[in-house]
Coordinates of C-alpha atoms and ligand atoms in Angstrom, one line a residue:
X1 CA -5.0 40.6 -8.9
X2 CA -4.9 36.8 -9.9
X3 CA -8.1 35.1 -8.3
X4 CA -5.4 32.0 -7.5
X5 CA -2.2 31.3 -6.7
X6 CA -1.7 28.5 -9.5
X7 CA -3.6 27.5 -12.7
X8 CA -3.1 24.6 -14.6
X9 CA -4.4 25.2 -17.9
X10 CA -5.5 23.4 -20.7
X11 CA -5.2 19.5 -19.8
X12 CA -7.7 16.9 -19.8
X13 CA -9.4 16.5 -16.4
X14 CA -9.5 13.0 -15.3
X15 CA -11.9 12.2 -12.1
X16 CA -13.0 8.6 -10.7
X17 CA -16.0 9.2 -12.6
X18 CA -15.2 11.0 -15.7
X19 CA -12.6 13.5 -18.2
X20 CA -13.5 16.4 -19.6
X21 CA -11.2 19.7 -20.3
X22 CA -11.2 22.3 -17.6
X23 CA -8.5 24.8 -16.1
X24 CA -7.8 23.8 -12.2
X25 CA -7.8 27.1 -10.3
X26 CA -5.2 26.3 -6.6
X27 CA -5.6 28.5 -3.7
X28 CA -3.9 28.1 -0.3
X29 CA -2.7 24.5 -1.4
X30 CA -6.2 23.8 -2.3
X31 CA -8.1 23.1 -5.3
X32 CA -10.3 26.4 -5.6
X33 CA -12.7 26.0 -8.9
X34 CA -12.7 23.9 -11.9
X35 CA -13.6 25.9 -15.2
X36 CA -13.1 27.7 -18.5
X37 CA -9.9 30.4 -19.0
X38 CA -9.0 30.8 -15.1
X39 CA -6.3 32.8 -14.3
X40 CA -3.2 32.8 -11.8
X41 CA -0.8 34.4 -10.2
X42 CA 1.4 31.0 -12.1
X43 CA 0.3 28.8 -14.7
X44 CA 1.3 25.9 -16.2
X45 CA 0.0 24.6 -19.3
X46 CA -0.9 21.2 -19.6
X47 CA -2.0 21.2 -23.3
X48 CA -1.7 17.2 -23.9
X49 CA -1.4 16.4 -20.7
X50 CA -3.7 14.6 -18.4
X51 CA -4.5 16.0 -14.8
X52 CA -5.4 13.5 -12.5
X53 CA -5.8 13.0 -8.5
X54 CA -1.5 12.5 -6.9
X55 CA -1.1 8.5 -6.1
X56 CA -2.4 7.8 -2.8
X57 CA 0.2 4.9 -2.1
X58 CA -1.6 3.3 1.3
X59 CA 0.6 0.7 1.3
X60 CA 4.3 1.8 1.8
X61 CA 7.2 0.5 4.1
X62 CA 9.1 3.6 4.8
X63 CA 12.0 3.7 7.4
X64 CA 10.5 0.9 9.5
X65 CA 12.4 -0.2 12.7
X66 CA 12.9 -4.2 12.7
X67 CA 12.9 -5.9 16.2
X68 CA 16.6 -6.8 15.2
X69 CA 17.4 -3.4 15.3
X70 CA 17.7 -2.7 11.8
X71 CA 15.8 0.1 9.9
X72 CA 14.9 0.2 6.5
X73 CA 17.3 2.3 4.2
X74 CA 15.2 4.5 2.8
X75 CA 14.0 7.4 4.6
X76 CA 11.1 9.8 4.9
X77 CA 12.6 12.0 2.8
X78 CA 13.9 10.2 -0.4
X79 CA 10.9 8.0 0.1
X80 CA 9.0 11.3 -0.3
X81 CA 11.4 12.4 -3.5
X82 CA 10.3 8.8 -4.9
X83 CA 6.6 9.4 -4.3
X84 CA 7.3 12.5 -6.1
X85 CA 9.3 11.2 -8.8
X86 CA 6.4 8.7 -9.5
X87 CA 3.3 10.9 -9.3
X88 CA 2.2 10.0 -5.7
X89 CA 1.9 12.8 -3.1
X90 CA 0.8 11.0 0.1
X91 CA 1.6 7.5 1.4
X92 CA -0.2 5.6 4.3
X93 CA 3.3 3.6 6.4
X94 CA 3.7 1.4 9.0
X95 CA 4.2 2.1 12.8
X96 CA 6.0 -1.1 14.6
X97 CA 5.3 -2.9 17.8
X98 CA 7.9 -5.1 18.6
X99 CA 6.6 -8.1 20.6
X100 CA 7.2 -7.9 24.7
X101 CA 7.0 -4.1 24.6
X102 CA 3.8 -2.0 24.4
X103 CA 3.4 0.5 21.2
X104 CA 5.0 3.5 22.8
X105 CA 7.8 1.7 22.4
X106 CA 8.0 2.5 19.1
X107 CA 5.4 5.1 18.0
X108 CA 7.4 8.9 19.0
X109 CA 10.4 7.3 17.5
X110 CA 8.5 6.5 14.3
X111 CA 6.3 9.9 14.6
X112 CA 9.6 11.7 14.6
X113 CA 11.1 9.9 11.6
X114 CA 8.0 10.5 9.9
X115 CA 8.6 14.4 10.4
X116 CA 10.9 14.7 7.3
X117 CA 8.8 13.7 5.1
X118 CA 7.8 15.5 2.1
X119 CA 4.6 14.2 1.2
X120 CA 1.7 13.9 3.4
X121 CA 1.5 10.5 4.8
X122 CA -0.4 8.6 7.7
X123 CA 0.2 5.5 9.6
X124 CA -1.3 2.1 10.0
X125 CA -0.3 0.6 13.6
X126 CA 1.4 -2.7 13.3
X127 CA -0.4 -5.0 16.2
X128 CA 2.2 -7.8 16.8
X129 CA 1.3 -8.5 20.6
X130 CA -2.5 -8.0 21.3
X131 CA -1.8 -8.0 25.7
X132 CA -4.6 -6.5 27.4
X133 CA -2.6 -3.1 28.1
X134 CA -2.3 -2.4 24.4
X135 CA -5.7 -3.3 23.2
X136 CA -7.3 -1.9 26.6
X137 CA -5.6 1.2 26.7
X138 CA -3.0 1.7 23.9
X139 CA -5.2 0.8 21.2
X140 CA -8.1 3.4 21.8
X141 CA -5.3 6.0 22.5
X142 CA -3.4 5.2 18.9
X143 CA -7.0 5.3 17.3
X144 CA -8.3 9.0 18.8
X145 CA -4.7 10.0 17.7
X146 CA -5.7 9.7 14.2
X147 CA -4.2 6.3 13.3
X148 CA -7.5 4.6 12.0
X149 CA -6.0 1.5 10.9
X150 CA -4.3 -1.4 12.1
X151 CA -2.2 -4.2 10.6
X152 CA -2.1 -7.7 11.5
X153 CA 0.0 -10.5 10.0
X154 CA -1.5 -13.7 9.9
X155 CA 2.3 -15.2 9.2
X156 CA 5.9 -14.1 9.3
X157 CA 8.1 -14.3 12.3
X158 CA 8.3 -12.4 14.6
X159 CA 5.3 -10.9 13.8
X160 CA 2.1 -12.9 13.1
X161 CA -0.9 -13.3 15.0
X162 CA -2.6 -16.8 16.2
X163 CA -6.6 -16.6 15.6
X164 CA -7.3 -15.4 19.2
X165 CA -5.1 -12.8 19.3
X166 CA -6.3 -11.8 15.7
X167 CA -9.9 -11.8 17.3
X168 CA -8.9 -9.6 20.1
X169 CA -7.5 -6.8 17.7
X170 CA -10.7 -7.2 15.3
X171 CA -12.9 -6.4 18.7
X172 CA -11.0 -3.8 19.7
X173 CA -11.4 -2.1 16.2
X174 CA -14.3 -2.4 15.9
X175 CA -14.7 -1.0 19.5
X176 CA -13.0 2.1 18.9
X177 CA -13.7 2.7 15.6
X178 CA -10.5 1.8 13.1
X179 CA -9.9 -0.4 10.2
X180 CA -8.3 -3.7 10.5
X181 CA -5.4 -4.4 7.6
X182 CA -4.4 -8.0 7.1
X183 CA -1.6 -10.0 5.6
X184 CA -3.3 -13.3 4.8
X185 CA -0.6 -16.2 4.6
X186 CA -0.6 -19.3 6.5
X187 CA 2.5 -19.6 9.1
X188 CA 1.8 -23.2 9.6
X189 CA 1.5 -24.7 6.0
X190 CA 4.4 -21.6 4.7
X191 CA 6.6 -22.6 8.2
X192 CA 6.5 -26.6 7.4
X193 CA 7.0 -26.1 3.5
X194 CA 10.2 -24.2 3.8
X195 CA 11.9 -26.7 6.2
X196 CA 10.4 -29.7 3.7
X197 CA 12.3 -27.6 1.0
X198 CA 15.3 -26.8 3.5
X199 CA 15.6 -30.3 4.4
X200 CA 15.7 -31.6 0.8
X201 CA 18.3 -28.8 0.1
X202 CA 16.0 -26.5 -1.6
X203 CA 17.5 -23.3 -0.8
X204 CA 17.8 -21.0 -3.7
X205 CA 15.5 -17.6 -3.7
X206 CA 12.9 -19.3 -6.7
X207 CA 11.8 -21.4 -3.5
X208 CA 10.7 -18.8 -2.1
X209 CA 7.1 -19.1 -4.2
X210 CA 7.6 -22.9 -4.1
X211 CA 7.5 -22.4 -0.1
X212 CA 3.5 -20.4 -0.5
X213 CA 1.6 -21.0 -3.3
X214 CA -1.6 -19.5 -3.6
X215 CA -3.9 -22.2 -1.7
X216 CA -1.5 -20.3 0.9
X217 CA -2.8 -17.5 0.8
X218 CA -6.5 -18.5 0.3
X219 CA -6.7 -20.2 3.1
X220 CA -5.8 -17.2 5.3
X221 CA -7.7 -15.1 3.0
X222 CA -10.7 -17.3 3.5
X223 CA -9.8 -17.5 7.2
X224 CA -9.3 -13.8 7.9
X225 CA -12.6 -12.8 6.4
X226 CA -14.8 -15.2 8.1
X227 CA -13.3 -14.5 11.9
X228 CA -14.2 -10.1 11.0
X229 CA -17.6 -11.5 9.7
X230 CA -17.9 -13.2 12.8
X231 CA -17.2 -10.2 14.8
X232 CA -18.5 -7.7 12.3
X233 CA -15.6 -5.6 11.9
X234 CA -14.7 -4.5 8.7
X235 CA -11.0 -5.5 6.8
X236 CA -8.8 -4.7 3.8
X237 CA -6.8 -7.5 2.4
X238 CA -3.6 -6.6 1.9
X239 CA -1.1 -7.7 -1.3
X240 CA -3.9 -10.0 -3.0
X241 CA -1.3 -11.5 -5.3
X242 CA -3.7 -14.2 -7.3
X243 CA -7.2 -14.9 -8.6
X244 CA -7.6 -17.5 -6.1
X245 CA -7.7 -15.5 -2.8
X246 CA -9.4 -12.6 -4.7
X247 CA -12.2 -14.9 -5.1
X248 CA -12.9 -15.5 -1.3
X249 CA -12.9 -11.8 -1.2
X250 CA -15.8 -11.6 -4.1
X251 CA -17.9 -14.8 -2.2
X252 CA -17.7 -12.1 1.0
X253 CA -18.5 -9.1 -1.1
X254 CA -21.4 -11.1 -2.6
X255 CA -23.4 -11.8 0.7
X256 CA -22.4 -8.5 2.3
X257 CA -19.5 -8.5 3.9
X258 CA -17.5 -5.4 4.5
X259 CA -14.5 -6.6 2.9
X260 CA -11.8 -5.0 0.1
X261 CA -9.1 -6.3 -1.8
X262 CA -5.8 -4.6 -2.5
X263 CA -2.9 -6.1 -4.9
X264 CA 0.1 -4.4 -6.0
X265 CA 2.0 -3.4 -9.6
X266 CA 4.1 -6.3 -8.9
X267 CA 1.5 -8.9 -9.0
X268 CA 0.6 -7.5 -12.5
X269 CA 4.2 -8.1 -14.0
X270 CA 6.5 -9.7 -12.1
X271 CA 6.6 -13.7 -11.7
X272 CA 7.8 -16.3 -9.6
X273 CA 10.3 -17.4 -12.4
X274 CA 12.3 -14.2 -11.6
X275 CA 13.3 -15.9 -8.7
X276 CA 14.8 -18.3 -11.0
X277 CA 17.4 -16.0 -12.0
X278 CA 21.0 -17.0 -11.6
X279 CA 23.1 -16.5 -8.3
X280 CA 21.7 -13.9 -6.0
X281 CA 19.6 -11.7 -8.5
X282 CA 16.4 -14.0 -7.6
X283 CA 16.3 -12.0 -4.3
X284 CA 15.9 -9.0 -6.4
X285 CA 12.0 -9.7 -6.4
X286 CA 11.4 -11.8 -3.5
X287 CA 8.2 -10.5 -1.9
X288 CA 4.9 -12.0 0.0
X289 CA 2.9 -13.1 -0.8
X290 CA 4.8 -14.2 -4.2
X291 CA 4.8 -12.7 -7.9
X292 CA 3.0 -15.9 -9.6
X293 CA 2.5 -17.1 -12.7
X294 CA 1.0 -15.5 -16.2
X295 CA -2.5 -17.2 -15.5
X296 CA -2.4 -15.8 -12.4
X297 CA -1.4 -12.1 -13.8
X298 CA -4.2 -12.3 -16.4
X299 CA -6.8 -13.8 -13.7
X300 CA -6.1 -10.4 -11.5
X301 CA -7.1 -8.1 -14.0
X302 CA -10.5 -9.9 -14.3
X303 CA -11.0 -9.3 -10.3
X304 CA -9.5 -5.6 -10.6
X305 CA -12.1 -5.5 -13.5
X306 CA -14.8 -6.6 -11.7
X307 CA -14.2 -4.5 -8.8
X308 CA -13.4 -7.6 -6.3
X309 CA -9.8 -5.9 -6.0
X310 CA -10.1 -1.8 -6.1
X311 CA -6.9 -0.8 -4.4
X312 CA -3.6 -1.0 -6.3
X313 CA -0.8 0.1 -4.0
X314 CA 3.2 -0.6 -4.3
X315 CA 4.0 -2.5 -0.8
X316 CA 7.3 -0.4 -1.0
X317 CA 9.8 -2.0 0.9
X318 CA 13.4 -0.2 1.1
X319 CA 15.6 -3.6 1.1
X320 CA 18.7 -2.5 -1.4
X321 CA 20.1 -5.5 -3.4
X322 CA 23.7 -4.6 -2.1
X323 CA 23.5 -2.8 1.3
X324 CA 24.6 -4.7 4.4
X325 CA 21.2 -4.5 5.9
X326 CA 19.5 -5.5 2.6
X327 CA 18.4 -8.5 0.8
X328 CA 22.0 -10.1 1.5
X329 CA 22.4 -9.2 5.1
X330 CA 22.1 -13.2 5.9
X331 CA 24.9 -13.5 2.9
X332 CA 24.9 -14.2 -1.3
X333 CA 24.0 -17.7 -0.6
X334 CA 21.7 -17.5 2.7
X335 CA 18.6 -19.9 2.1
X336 CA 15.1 -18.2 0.9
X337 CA 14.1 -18.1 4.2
X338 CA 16.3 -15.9 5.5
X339 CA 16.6 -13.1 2.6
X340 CA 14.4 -9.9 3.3
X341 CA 11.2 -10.1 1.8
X342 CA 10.1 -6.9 0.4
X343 CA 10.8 -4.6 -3.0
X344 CA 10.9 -1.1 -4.3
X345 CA 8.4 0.3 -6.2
X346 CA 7.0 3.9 -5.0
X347 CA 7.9 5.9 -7.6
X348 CA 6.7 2.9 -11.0
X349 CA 2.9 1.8 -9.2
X350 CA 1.4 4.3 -11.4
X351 CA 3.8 4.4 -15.0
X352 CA 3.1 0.4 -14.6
X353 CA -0.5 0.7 -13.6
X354 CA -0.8 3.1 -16.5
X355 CA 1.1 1.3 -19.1
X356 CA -0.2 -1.8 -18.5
X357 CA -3.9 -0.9 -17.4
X358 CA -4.7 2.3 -19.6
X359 CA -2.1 2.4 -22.7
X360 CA -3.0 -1.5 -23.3
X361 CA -6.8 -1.3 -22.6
X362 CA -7.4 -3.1 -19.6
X363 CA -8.8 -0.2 -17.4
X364 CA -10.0 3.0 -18.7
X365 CA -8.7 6.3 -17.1
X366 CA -11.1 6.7 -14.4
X367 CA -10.7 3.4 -12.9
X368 CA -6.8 3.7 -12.9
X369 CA -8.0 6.7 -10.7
X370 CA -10.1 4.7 -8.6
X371 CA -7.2 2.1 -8.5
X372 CA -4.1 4.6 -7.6
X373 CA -6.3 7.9 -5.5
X374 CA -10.1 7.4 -4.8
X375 CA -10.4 4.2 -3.6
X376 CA -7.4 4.0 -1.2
X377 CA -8.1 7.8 0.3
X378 CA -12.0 6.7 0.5
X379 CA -11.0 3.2 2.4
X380 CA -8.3 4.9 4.7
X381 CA -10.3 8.5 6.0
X382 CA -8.4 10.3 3.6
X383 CA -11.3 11.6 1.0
X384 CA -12.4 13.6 -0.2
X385 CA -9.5 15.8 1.2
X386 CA -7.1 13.3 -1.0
X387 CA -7.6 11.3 -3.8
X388 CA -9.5 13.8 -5.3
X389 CA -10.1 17.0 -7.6
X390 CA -13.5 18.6 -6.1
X391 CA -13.2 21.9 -4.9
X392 CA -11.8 22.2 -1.5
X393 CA -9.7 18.9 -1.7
X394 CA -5.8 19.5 -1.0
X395 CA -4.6 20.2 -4.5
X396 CA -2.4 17.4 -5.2
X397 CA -2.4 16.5 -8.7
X398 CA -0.1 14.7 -11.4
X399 CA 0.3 16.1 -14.6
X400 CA 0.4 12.9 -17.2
X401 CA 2.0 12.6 -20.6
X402 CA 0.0 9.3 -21.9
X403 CA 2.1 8.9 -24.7
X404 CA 5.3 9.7 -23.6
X405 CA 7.5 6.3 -24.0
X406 CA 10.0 5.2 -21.4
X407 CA 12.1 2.9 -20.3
X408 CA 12.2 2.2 -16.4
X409 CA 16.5 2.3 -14.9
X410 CA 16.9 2.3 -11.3
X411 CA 17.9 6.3 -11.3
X412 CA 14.6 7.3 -12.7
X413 CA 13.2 5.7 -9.0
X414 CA 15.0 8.3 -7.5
X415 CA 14.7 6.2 -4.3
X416 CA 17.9 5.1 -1.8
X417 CA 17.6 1.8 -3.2
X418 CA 20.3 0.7 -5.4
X419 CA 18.2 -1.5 -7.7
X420 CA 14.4 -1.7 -8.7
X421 CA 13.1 -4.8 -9.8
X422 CA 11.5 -3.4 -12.8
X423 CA 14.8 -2.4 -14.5
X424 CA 14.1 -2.2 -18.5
X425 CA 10.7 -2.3 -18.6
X426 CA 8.8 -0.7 -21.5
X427 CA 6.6 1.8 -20.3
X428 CA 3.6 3.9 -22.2
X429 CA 2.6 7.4 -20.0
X430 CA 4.9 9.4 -17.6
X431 CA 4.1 11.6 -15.0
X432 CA 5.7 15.0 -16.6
X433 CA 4.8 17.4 -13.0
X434 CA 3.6 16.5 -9.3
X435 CA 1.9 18.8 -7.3
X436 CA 1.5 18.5 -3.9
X437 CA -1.1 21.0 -1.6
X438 CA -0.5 23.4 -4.5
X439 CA 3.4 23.3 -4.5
X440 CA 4.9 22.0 -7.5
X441 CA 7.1 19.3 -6.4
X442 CA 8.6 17.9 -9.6
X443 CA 8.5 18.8 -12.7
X444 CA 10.3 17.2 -15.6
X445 CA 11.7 14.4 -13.2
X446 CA 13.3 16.9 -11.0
X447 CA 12.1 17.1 -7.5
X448 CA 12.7 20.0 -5.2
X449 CA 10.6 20.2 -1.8
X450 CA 11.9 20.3 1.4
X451 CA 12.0 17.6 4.1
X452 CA 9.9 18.0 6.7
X453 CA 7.1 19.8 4.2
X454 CA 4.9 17.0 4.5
X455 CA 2.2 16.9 6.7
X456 CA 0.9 13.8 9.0
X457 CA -3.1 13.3 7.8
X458 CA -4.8 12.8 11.5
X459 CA -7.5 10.8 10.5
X460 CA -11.4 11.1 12.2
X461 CA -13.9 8.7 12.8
X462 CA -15.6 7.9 9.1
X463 CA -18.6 6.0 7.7
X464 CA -17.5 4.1 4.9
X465 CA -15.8 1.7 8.0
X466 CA -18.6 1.6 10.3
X467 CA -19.4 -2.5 11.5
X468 CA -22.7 -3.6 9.3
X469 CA -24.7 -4.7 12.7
X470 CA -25.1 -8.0 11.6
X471 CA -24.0 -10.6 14.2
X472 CA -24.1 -14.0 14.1
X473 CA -27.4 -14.6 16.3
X474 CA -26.7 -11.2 17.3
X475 CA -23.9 -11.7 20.2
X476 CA -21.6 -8.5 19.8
X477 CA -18.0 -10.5 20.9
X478 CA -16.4 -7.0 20.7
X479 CA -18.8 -5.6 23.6
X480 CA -16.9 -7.9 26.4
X481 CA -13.2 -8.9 25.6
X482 CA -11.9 -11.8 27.0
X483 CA -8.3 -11.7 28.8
X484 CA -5.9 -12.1 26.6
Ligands
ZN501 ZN1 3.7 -4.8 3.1

């Protein structure tokens, strides 16, 4: 009798430490031993191939409820056939709050969308309206659930966060134990730019970046880290999008802070002058923070280089270009401000990561599995049972043909989006087969799983989060919460 239930045989073993050739022996949807001439009950060679850690996108807006009633278009489920599509097998997404109401609200109606899913995913809890019942009661509730991280915006409408109420969710993770997530823009300075542009009938989508340029985002960068140093509560910052705010995040790193740094593929190859594009089709890659300039594109590779940045996630946004509840649900000529921010990109983080990181030199392969798997399942709970190919981890893994040459359309997405912003790009290295807890999931760009196959990861207490103990002279702010 077979010793497991799937061998992939022959491929080159790439870790977040090393390659080297081995046979990966699956079990019970797990990864059972790594080693010379194992054999299955299946096996699939991978002669050629790479055999890395699935993408562990932590970053992902999947059928999100807006306070406006809308949802986003795509689902759980062809979300999931996108993940698959791209080499990713679990996603991290984003339960709402809608301000005036408390988090159940919103969180069985999101739980249940999140049931037909096909890749394992968890949640970050949106915080738009710290009140006393949700970060007295709700909060520590949401956190024993499993959900150890929450998101904060320091801007957009209806959802940011002043700096008190920012404080008051930073106590209350650290209180309880979670990690606190941050979109670091400045409502003020991004709030009185866009009317100074509206006013002078600047209203085309390429305002969009005119409307927050980086010293934007630094400032909130800067501001964001020094309030959860001042409470000592560790933070990711989300979307890093330019040298500028990454280097607040390496001043932190430098004296101790426990900060991280995420970007995104888009801040790698898209640019503010695709906004510039004629009509409509600048709305096509309007996100925030904004896609920058080449310097800027150039600079982020140093800080992913130097380890300031270590998370590369796709900030997937379902918006479709065409769709009444898309980027034109305000109309083809509705200012910048009112367009959808938000893009596509699931199923190209890791082709683009790859092509541009690994085929053109910039990374070598274990970093791009830091980038993509380790780092993100270490910094969210989710190692070493993700992001990983030890023994015992679930066995999700992407089979890789590094030289296979393609060229990203919209179909090859396999998303509900009608468009993806990286239409025509050029791309060195193709995910050939996605497994996900030993099934195989796609395989030559066809995907067949089941919705409802993936799994919600509950996620435990964990060290790699826990507050540093120092506080300024020693005063723990989190211990006693003011009323909000
Ligand atoms: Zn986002």
């Amino acid at each position: 009798m077979a010793e497991f239930d799937l061998v992939v045989r022959g491929g080159t073993v790439v870790t977040a430490a090393e390659t080297f050739r081995a046979d990966v022996g699956i079990k019970d949807g797990r990864i059972a031993a790594l080693g010379e001439k194992l054999a299955g009950a299946r096996t699939m060679d991978a002669g050629g191939l790479l055999v890395m850690p699935g993408g562990v996108d932590t970053h992902c807006h999947i059928e999100q409820p807006g306070a406006d009633g809308t949802v986003h278009e795509e689902s759980f489920a062809t979300a999931s056939a996108s993940a698959f599509a791209g080499g990713t097998t679990s996603a991290v997404c984003f339960a709402p709050q809608f301000r005036g109401h408390p988090i159940r609200d919103t969180l069985a109606d999101y739980r249940a969308r999140a049931a037909h899913a096909m890749m394992d995913y968890s949640f970050h809890q949106i915080i738009t309206d710290p009140t006393d019942e949700v970060i007295g009661k709700e909060v520590p509730e949401i956190i024993a659930s499993g959900i150890r991280s929450l998101k904060v915006f320091l801007t957009y409408d209806p959802l940011h966060l002043d700096d008190r109420q920012y404080l008051r969710v930073l106590a209350a993770a650290r209180r309880h134990g979670a990690l606190v997530t941050v979109h670091a823009e400045n409502y003020d300075a991004i709030n009185y730019r866009t009317e100074a542009l509206l006013a002078a009938g600047h209203a085309a989508p390429k305002y969009h970046a005119i409307s927050r340029p980086p010293v934007v985002e630094r400032e909130a960068t800067h501001r964001a880290i020094a309030l959860a140093e001042l409470m000592d509560q560790p933070i990711q910052i989300f979307h890093v999008s330019c040298p500028e705010a990454a280097e607040e995040i390496a001043r932190a790193q430098a004296r101790g802070v426990k900060v991280w740094g995420e970007t995104c593929t888009q801040y790698f190859v898209l640019g503010a002058a695709d906004m510039d594009r004629p009509g409509f089709e600048g709305a096509k890659f309007m996100c925030s923070p904004s896609p920058r300039d080449a310097a800027a594109r150039a600079g982020l590779w140093d800080v992913v280089r130097q380890g300031t940045l270590d998370v590369v996630s796709s900030d997937h946004c379902g918006f479709s270009y065409g769709g009444a509840r898309g980027k034109g649900a305000a109309g083809r000529n509705a200012p910048f401000r009112d367009i959808p921010n938000g893009i596509p990109g699931l199923a190209a983080r890791l082709p683009i990561l790859f092509s541009e990181g690994v085929a053109k030199g910039r990374i070598d392969l274990p970093h791009f599995v830091r980038l993509t798997a380790a780092n993100p399942a270490r910094l969210m709970g989710l190692a070493p049972r993700k992001g990983s190919l030890m023994p015992g981890a679930d066995a999700d893994i992407v089979l890789w043909d590094p030289a296979k040459r393609m060229t990203i359309t919209n179909a090859l997405m396999q998303h509900a989006i009608d468009y993806t912003p990286y239409e025509g790009m050029e791309i060195t290295g193709w995910p050939v087969a996605t497994i996900a807890r030993g099934r195989v999931v796609m395989q030559e760009g066809k995907v067949q799983a089941e919705p409802g196959s993936g799994r919600f990861l509950a996620r435990g207490p964990y060290d790699f989060i826990r507050p540093r103990g120092v506080l300024p002279d020693g005063f723990d702010m989190s211990a006693a919460l003011p009323a909000g």
